[in-house]
Coordinates of C-alpha atoms in Angstrom, one line a residue:
M184 CA -95.9 153.2 -86.1
A185 CA -95.8 153.2 -90.2
Q186 CA -92.6 155.2 -91.0
A187 CA -93.3 158.5 -93.5
M188 CA -92.0 157.8 -96.6
K189 CA -90.2 160.0 -98.4
I190 CA -90.8 161.2 -102.4
A191 CA -87.8 162.2 -104.5
I192 CA -88.7 165.1 -107.1
V193 CA -86.4 165.3 -109.8
D194 CA -86.1 168.4 -111.8
D195 CA -84.1 170.2 -114.1
E196 CA -86.7 172.9 -113.8
Q197 CA -86.2 174.5 -110.2
D198 CA -90.2 176.5 -110.4
M199 CA -91.1 172.9 -111.0
R200 CA -89.2 171.1 -108.8
Q201 CA -90.3 173.5 -105.8
S202 CA -93.8 173.9 -107.0
I203 CA -94.4 169.8 -106.8
S204 CA -93.0 169.6 -103.6
Q205 CA -94.9 172.7 -102.3
W206 CA -97.8 170.7 -103.0
L207 CA -96.9 167.3 -101.7
A208 CA -95.5 168.7 -98.6
L209 CA -98.7 170.2 -97.9
S210 CA -100.2 166.5 -98.4
G211 CA -97.8 165.5 -95.6
Y212 CA -94.9 164.0 -97.8
D213 CA -91.3 164.3 -96.6
T214 CA -90.1 165.3 -99.5
E215 CA -86.4 166.2 -101.3
T216 CA -85.6 167.8 -104.7
F217 CA -83.0 167.1 -107.0
A218 CA -81.6 169.4 -109.6
S219 CA -80.7 166.4 -112.1
A220 CA -80.8 162.5 -112.8
E221 CA -76.9 161.9 -111.7
E222 CA -77.5 164.1 -108.6
A223 CA -80.7 161.5 -107.6
L224 CA -78.8 158.4 -108.1
K225 CA -75.9 159.5 -105.1
I226 CA -79.3 158.8 -102.9
L227 CA -81.5 156.6 -104.5
G228 CA -80.5 153.1 -103.1
P229 CA -82.5 149.9 -103.9
D230 CA -84.4 150.5 -100.3
Y231 CA -84.9 153.9 -100.4
P232 CA -87.9 154.2 -98.3
G233 CA -90.2 156.5 -100.7
I234 CA -91.1 156.7 -104.4
V235 CA -90.0 159.2 -107.1
I236 CA -91.3 161.9 -109.5
S237 CA -89.2 162.9 -111.6
D238 CA -89.4 164.4 -115.4
I239 CA -88.7 162.8 -118.5
K240 CA -86.8 165.3 -120.6
M241 CA -84.2 166.0 -118.8
P242 CA -80.6 167.5 -119.9
G243 CA -77.5 164.8 -119.4
M244 CA -79.6 161.4 -118.2
D245 CA -82.8 162.2 -119.5
G246 CA -85.8 160.4 -118.0
M247 CA -85.8 157.1 -119.4
Q248 CA -82.0 156.5 -118.9
F249 CA -82.7 157.4 -115.6
L250 CA -85.9 155.3 -115.0
R251 CA -84.0 152.0 -116.5
K252 CA -80.9 152.9 -113.7
L253 CA -83.7 153.1 -111.1
M254 CA -85.8 149.6 -112.2
G255 CA -81.8 148.0 -112.4
A256 CA -81.5 149.2 -109.1
D257 CA -85.0 148.2 -107.5
S258 CA -87.6 147.0 -109.9
S259 CA -90.3 147.4 -107.1
L260 CA -89.2 151.2 -107.1
P261 CA -92.2 153.7 -107.8
V262 CA -91.2 156.0 -110.0
I263 CA -94.0 158.1 -111.6
M264 CA -92.8 160.1 -114.7
I265 CA -93.8 163.4 -116.6
T266 CA -94.0 163.4 -119.7
G267 CA -94.9 166.8 -122.5
H268 CA -98.8 167.4 -123.6
G269 CA -99.8 164.9 -126.4
D270 CA -96.4 162.7 -125.7
V271 CA -98.0 159.5 -125.6
P272 CA -95.7 157.0 -127.1
M273 CA -93.2 157.7 -124.3
A274 CA -95.3 157.2 -121.6
V275 CA -96.0 154.6 -122.6
E276 CA -92.8 152.7 -123.6
A277 CA -92.1 154.5 -119.7
M278 CA -94.7 152.1 -118.5
R279 CA -93.0 149.0 -120.6
V280 CA -90.0 149.4 -118.6
G281 CA -91.1 149.9 -115.1
A282 CA -92.8 153.1 -114.2
F283 CA -96.0 152.8 -111.9
D284 CA -97.6 155.7 -113.8
F285 CA -97.7 159.5 -115.7
L286 CA -98.4 162.2 -115.2
E287 CA -99.1 164.5 -118.6
K288 CA -98.2 168.3 -118.5
P289 CA -99.6 170.7 -117.5
F290 CA -101.3 167.6 -114.7
N291 CA -103.9 168.3 -112.1
P292 CA -102.3 168.2 -109.3
D293 CA -105.1 166.5 -107.3
R294 CA -104.3 163.8 -109.6
M295 CA -100.4 163.6 -108.4
S296 CA -101.3 163.6 -104.6
D297 CA -103.6 160.7 -105.6
L298 CA -100.4 158.9 -107.5
A299 CA -98.3 159.9 -105.1
K300 CA -100.7 158.2 -101.6
R301 CA -101.3 154.7 -103.8
A302 CA -97.2 154.4 -104.6
S303 CA -96.2 155.2 -101.5
N304 CA -98.6 152.8 -100.0
A305 CA -97.0 149.8 -102.5
R306 CA -93.5 151.0 -102.0
R307 CA -94.9 150.8 -97.8
L308 CA -95.8 147.1 -98.9
T309 CA -93.0 146.3 -100.5
L310 CA -90.4 147.4 -97.5
D311 CA -92.7 145.7 -95.3
N312 CA -92.7 142.5 -96.8
R313 CA -88.3 143.2 -97.1
A314 CA -88.1 143.6 -94.0
L315 CA -90.2 140.3 -93.0
R316 CA -88.2 138.5 -95.4
R317 CA -85.1 139.8 -93.5
E318 CA -86.4 138.4 -90.0
L319 CA -87.4 135.5 -91.0
S320 CA -84.2 134.7 -92.8
D321 CA -81.8 135.5 -89.5
G322 CA -82.5 132.9 -86.8
S323 CA -81.2 135.7 -84.4
Q324 CA -83.6 137.9 -84.6
I325 CA -86.2 134.4 -84.8
I326 CA -85.0 133.5 -81.1
K327 CA -85.2 137.1 -79.7
K328 CA -88.7 136.9 -81.1
L329 CA -89.4 133.9 -78.1
I330 CA -89.8 136.5 -75.4
G331 CA -89.4 134.7 -72.2
T332 CA -87.2 134.2 -68.9
S333 CA -89.3 130.8 -68.2
P334 CA -87.4 127.7 -67.4
V335 CA -90.0 126.1 -70.3
M336 CA -88.7 128.8 -72.9
E337 CA -84.9 128.8 -72.4
R338 CA -85.3 124.9 -73.4
L339 CA -87.4 125.7 -76.2
R340 CA -85.0 128.2 -77.5
E341 CA -81.5 125.5 -76.5
D342 CA -83.9 122.4 -78.7
I343 CA -84.4 125.4 -81.5
L344 CA -80.5 126.3 -82.0
D345 CA -79.9 121.8 -81.5
L346 CA -82.5 120.7 -84.0
G347 CA -81.9 123.3 -86.2
Q348 CA -78.2 122.3 -86.6
A349 CA -79.2 118.3 -87.2
D350 CA -80.8 117.9 -90.5
G351 CA -83.7 115.0 -89.6
H352 CA -87.3 115.7 -90.1
V353 CA -89.1 117.3 -87.2
L354 CA -92.6 117.8 -85.7
I355 CA -93.8 120.6 -83.9
D356 CA -96.9 120.2 -81.7
G357 CA -98.7 122.2 -79.5
E358 CA -102.0 123.8 -78.5
T359 CA -103.5 126.4 -81.1
G360 CA -101.7 129.9 -80.8
T361 CA -98.6 128.8 -78.9
G362 CA -95.9 130.3 -81.8
K363 CA -95.3 126.7 -84.1
T364 CA -94.8 128.4 -87.4
L365 CA -92.3 130.7 -86.7
V366 CA -90.5 127.4 -84.2
A367 CA -90.4 126.6 -87.6
H368 CA -89.2 129.5 -89.1
A369 CA -86.3 129.6 -86.5
L370 CA -85.4 126.0 -87.4
H371 CA -85.0 126.8 -90.9
A372 CA -83.0 130.0 -89.9
V373 CA -80.2 129.2 -87.4
G374 CA -79.5 125.5 -89.7
S375 CA -77.5 124.9 -92.7
R376 CA -80.2 125.6 -94.9
A377 CA -81.1 129.2 -93.8
G378 CA -79.8 130.1 -97.4
K379 CA -82.2 127.8 -98.8
K380 CA -86.1 127.5 -99.8
F381 CA -88.7 127.6 -96.5
V382 CA -91.6 126.9 -98.8
L383 CA -94.8 127.0 -96.1
V384 CA -97.9 124.9 -97.5
S385 CA -101.4 125.1 -94.9
C386 CA -103.0 121.5 -95.6
A387 CA -105.9 122.8 -93.7
A388 CA -106.4 125.5 -96.3
L389 CA -107.0 123.1 -99.2
E390 CA -109.3 120.4 -101.0
E391 CA -107.8 116.9 -101.2
E392 CA -107.2 117.1 -105.2
A393 CA -105.7 120.9 -105.0
L394 CA -103.4 119.7 -102.0
A395 CA -102.2 116.8 -104.0
K396 CA -101.3 119.0 -106.8
R397 CA -99.8 122.2 -104.6
L398 CA -98.0 119.1 -103.0
F399 CA -97.0 117.3 -105.7
G400 CA -97.8 118.3 -108.4
P401 CA -98.3 117.6 -112.0
M402 CA -99.2 121.9 -112.0
N403 CA -100.4 123.1 -114.8
P404 CA -98.2 124.6 -117.9
E405 CA -99.5 128.1 -117.1
D406 CA -99.1 128.0 -113.1
A407 CA -96.4 130.1 -112.2
Q408 CA -95.0 127.7 -109.1
L409 CA -93.7 124.3 -108.3
P410 CA -94.8 121.9 -106.3
A411 CA -94.0 122.2 -103.1
I412 CA -92.2 119.3 -102.7
E413 CA -89.4 120.8 -105.6
E414 CA -90.1 124.0 -104.8
A415 CA -88.6 123.6 -101.7
R416 CA -85.7 121.0 -103.0
G417 CA -82.4 121.5 -100.7
G418 CA -84.3 123.5 -98.5
T419 CA -87.3 123.3 -96.3
L420 CA -90.7 122.0 -96.4
V421 CA -92.9 123.6 -93.4
L422 CA -96.7 121.0 -93.6
E423 CA -99.4 123.3 -91.2
D424 CA -101.7 121.3 -89.7
V425 CA -101.0 117.7 -91.3
E426 CA -103.6 115.9 -89.6
S427 CA -105.4 116.8 -92.4
L428 CA -103.8 114.5 -94.7
S429 CA -105.3 112.1 -96.5
D430 CA -104.5 108.3 -96.1
T431 CA -103.7 108.4 -99.7
L432 CA -101.6 111.9 -99.8
Q433 CA -99.7 110.5 -96.0
A434 CA -98.7 107.5 -98.3
K435 CA -97.4 109.9 -101.1
L436 CA -95.5 112.3 -98.9
L437 CA -93.7 108.9 -97.0
S438 CA -93.1 107.6 -100.8
V439 CA -91.6 110.3 -101.4
M440 CA -89.6 111.1 -98.1
N441 CA -88.1 106.9 -98.7
E442 CA -86.5 108.6 -102.2
Q443 CA -85.1 111.4 -100.4
G444 CA -83.1 109.1 -99.0
T445 CA -80.6 110.1 -95.5
P446 CA -79.9 112.5 -95.1
A447 CA -83.1 114.1 -96.5
E448 CA -82.5 116.5 -99.2
T449 CA -85.4 118.5 -98.2
R450 CA -86.1 118.9 -94.6
I451 CA -89.6 118.5 -93.8
I452 CA -90.7 120.3 -90.6
A453 CA -95.1 118.9 -89.5
I454 CA -96.9 120.8 -87.6
S455 CA -99.8 119.4 -85.6
N456 CA -102.5 121.3 -83.7
L457 CA -104.3 118.3 -82.1
Q458 CA -103.1 118.4 -78.0
E459 CA -106.4 120.6 -77.4
A460 CA -108.3 117.7 -79.4
G461 CA -107.4 115.1 -76.6
K462 CA -105.5 113.5 -80.1
T463 CA -102.2 113.6 -80.5
S464 CA -100.7 113.5 -84.1
E465 CA -99.3 109.9 -83.2
D466 CA -103.5 108.7 -83.2
V467 CA -104.2 110.2 -86.2
L468 CA -101.1 109.6 -88.8
R469 CA -100.2 106.4 -90.6
P470 CA -97.1 105.0 -87.6
D471 CA -94.4 104.7 -90.6
L472 CA -95.0 108.2 -91.0
F473 CA -94.6 109.1 -88.1
Y474 CA -92.2 108.0 -86.8
R475 CA -90.2 109.0 -90.2
L476 CA -91.9 112.6 -89.7
A477 CA -91.3 112.4 -85.3
A478 CA -87.3 111.7 -85.6
L479 CA -87.3 114.7 -83.9
R480 CA -89.6 116.6 -81.9
L481 CA -90.7 119.8 -80.6
T482 CA -94.1 120.2 -78.1
M483 CA -94.7 124.0 -77.6
P484 CA -95.6 125.3 -73.8
P485 CA -98.8 126.4 -72.9
L486 CA -98.9 129.5 -72.2
R487 CA -100.6 129.0 -68.7
Q488 CA -97.3 127.4 -68.0
R489 CA -95.2 129.6 -68.5
G490 CA -95.1 132.0 -65.1
E491 CA -94.2 135.6 -65.0
D492 CA -92.9 135.7 -69.3
I493 CA -97.4 136.1 -69.9
L494 CA -97.2 139.2 -67.9
T495 CA -93.6 140.1 -69.8
L496 CA -95.7 139.7 -73.0
F497 CA -98.0 141.7 -72.0
T498 CA -96.3 145.0 -71.8
R499 CA -94.3 144.2 -74.6
L500 CA -97.5 143.5 -76.8
S501 CA -99.5 146.7 -74.9
E502 CA -96.3 149.2 -75.8
Q503 CA -96.5 148.2 -79.3
F504 CA -100.3 148.8 -79.6
A505 CA -100.0 151.7 -77.6
E506 CA -97.5 153.2 -79.5
E507 CA -99.3 152.1 -82.8
Y508 CA -102.4 153.9 -81.8
G509 CA -100.8 157.0 -80.2
C510 CA -101.8 156.4 -76.8
D511 CA -100.3 155.5 -73.3
A512 CA -100.3 151.6 -72.0
P513 CA -102.2 150.6 -69.8
Q514 CA -101.7 150.4 -66.2
V515 CA -101.6 146.7 -64.8
S516 CA -102.8 146.6 -61.0
A517 CA -101.2 144.2 -59.0
Q518 CA -104.6 142.2 -58.7
E519 CA -105.0 142.4 -62.6
A520 CA -101.0 141.0 -63.0
A521 CA -102.6 138.2 -60.7
Q522 CA -105.9 137.6 -62.6
L523 CA -103.2 137.6 -66.3
L524 CA -100.8 134.7 -65.1
Q525 CA -103.9 132.7 -63.4
A526 CA -105.9 133.1 -66.2
P527 CA -106.5 129.8 -69.1
W528 CA -105.2 131.1 -71.8
P529 CA -106.5 128.2 -74.4
G530 CA -106.0 130.1 -76.9
N531 CA -102.1 131.1 -76.1
V532 CA -100.4 133.8 -77.1
R533 CA -102.4 134.6 -79.9
Q534 CA -105.0 135.4 -77.3
L535 CA -102.7 137.5 -75.3
I536 CA -102.0 139.6 -78.5
N537 CA -105.8 140.3 -79.3
I538 CA -106.4 141.0 -74.7
A539 CA -103.3 143.5 -75.4
E540 CA -104.9 145.6 -78.5
R541 CA -108.4 145.7 -76.4
A542 CA -106.6 146.4 -73.3
V543 CA -104.8 149.7 -75.2
L544 CA -107.9 150.8 -76.8
Q545 CA -110.3 150.5 -73.6
A546 CA -107.2 152.8 -72.2
R547 CA -107.4 155.2 -74.7
R548 CA -111.0 155.7 -74.7
G549 CA -109.7 156.1 -70.6
S550 CA -113.1 153.2 -69.6
G551 CA -112.9 149.6 -68.8
T552 CA -110.4 147.5 -67.2
I553 CA -108.1 144.2 -67.9
A554 CA -109.9 142.3 -65.3
S555 CA -113.0 142.7 -67.5
L556 CA -111.6 142.1 -70.3
L557 CA -110.4 138.7 -69.1
M558 CA -113.5 138.2 -67.6
S559 CA -115.4 139.0 -70.7
D560 CA -113.3 135.4 -72.6
H561 CA -113.3 133.7 -69.9
E562 CA -116.6 133.4 -67.9
D563 CA -116.2 131.2 -65.2
M564 CA -112.8 133.2 -63.8
Q565 CA -113.6 134.7 -60.1
P566 CA -112.6 138.6 -60.5
V567 CA -109.5 137.4 -57.5
M568 CA -107.4 134.8 -58.0
T569 CA -105.0 134.7 -55.5
T570 CA -107.0 131.8 -53.4
E571 CA -105.6 128.5 -55.9
G572 CA -102.0 127.6 -58.4
K573 CA -99.4 129.6 -57.1
P574 CA -98.5 131.2 -53.3
L575 CA -99.8 134.9 -53.1
K576 CA -95.9 135.5 -52.3
E577 CA -95.2 134.1 -55.8
Y578 CA -97.8 136.7 -57.9
V579 CA -96.7 139.5 -55.8
E580 CA -93.2 139.0 -57.1
A581 CA -93.9 138.8 -60.1
F582 CA -95.7 142.1 -59.9
E583 CA -92.9 143.3 -58.2
R584 CA -90.5 142.1 -61.2
M585 CA -92.7 143.6 -64.0
L586 CA -92.8 146.9 -61.7
I587 CA -89.4 147.7 -61.9
D588 CA -89.2 146.4 -66.0
N589 CA -91.6 148.8 -67.1
T590 CA -90.7 151.3 -65.0
M591 CA -86.4 150.7 -66.2
R592 CA -87.3 150.4 -69.7
R593 CA -89.6 153.7 -69.7
H594 CA -86.4 156.2 -67.8
K595 CA -84.3 154.1 -70.6
G596 CA -82.0 152.3 -67.6
S597 CA -82.1 156.1 -65.3
I598 CA -81.7 153.9 -62.0
A599 CA -81.9 157.3 -60.4
A600 CA -85.4 158.1 -62.2
V601 CA -86.4 154.8 -61.0
M602 CA -85.4 154.8 -57.2
D603 CA -87.6 158.0 -57.2
E604 CA -90.7 156.8 -58.8
L605 CA -90.5 154.0 -56.8
C606 CA -90.0 155.3 -54.0
L607 CA -86.9 152.9 -53.5
P608 CA -83.3 153.4 -52.1
R609 CA -80.1 152.4 -54.6
R610 CA -79.2 149.5 -52.4
T611 CA -83.0 147.9 -52.6
L612 CA -83.1 148.6 -56.1
N613 CA -80.1 146.8 -56.7
E614 CA -81.6 143.9 -54.5
K615 CA -84.5 143.3 -56.3
M616 CA -83.1 143.4 -60.2
A617 CA -80.6 141.5 -58.9
K618 CA -83.2 139.2 -57.5
Y619 CA -85.2 139.1 -60.7
G620 CA -82.2 139.0 -63.6
L621 CA -82.8 142.5 -64.4
Q622 CA -79.9 144.2 -65.4
R623 CA -79.8 148.2 -66.3
S624 CA -77.2 147.9 -69.5
D625 CA -80.4 145.6 -71.2
Y626 CA -82.3 149.5 -70.6
L627 CA -79.7 152.1 -71.9

């Protein structure tokens, strides 16, 4: 769930601090007060999870000095300044230095609440973006996002670690929704270029002229960014939907790659989505470009080939959505587990995410089943799915593993609580956990 934003109130007048704090607390904000800028600076770091409301006229360090200190530490921190009546030049100067906005005494409490809301939303977005950037620069964290214990996922994680350390260009192909862009991030994050630029361009999102300009330039003087090939210099350039490149742009890309020599100054990761169309990138890319891009190659496994990973992913996703929506995650029956395992999943993980969210929303309303969602997505599916494909024994084992895994996580590794809920003696539970590779230490 979204983190509650704090509001730091800085004013040398105690009555003013208390009145602002009480009003904002009634609006649901978590407030903290400081009698001086010096005191506040001991607490307000670059990633402060909130905003600041500060008076301008204070003894010692005044509000303008305080604002400059805050902007020097974190220029994205929203600071709302309180100015005296008619002190417009001071307010203008505060905005120039970087203040989010200002309140003029005597101020309207409703305007203060509105400003606090807008500033808090802006701060939350900034912090979320920073967290995402940190996550995408941490190879170990990205690898953890590639959930699953199936052989194909174990091999994929090993391949990412191996190819990440290599320096050649990479081609990632596979069906839509299998996580190709996430893997591109992982390849960059686990390699020697991790601290360098990571630039992503969707080749299908731009018309040819605009795409040529975005990739190779020339850019207009007023353009804020460099051409992608320059912007990514020394780092990684990711080309999504590389099959959308025209023959002209393929030739230009190949020429640039040849100019860079070996090892390449800029690593190119090409992502192709052609598998489900009955073609491959080899069919549509000019051969010399294909073989340069496919020096190293990864093919993403479709979800239907990942076995029990489907249940693991569904459980994790439904729990995340349940937390977000403030309700309980839906309980999966043995038959629904079998249907999840047997579904064709043409949309792969992306489709599974949609199903999990819809299942949580259904459960919150107290109506519908997971089976009904699968049936609506795949009208040709039958209600019972154990008559073909895997033997029934494999479905039963997958369901049993999911049940023990869910119960262990719910009880945070308490063996006694799990034994009681599942009516299993300790020895049987231990044997089953060993069989399914579940370790108590993972749930503590």
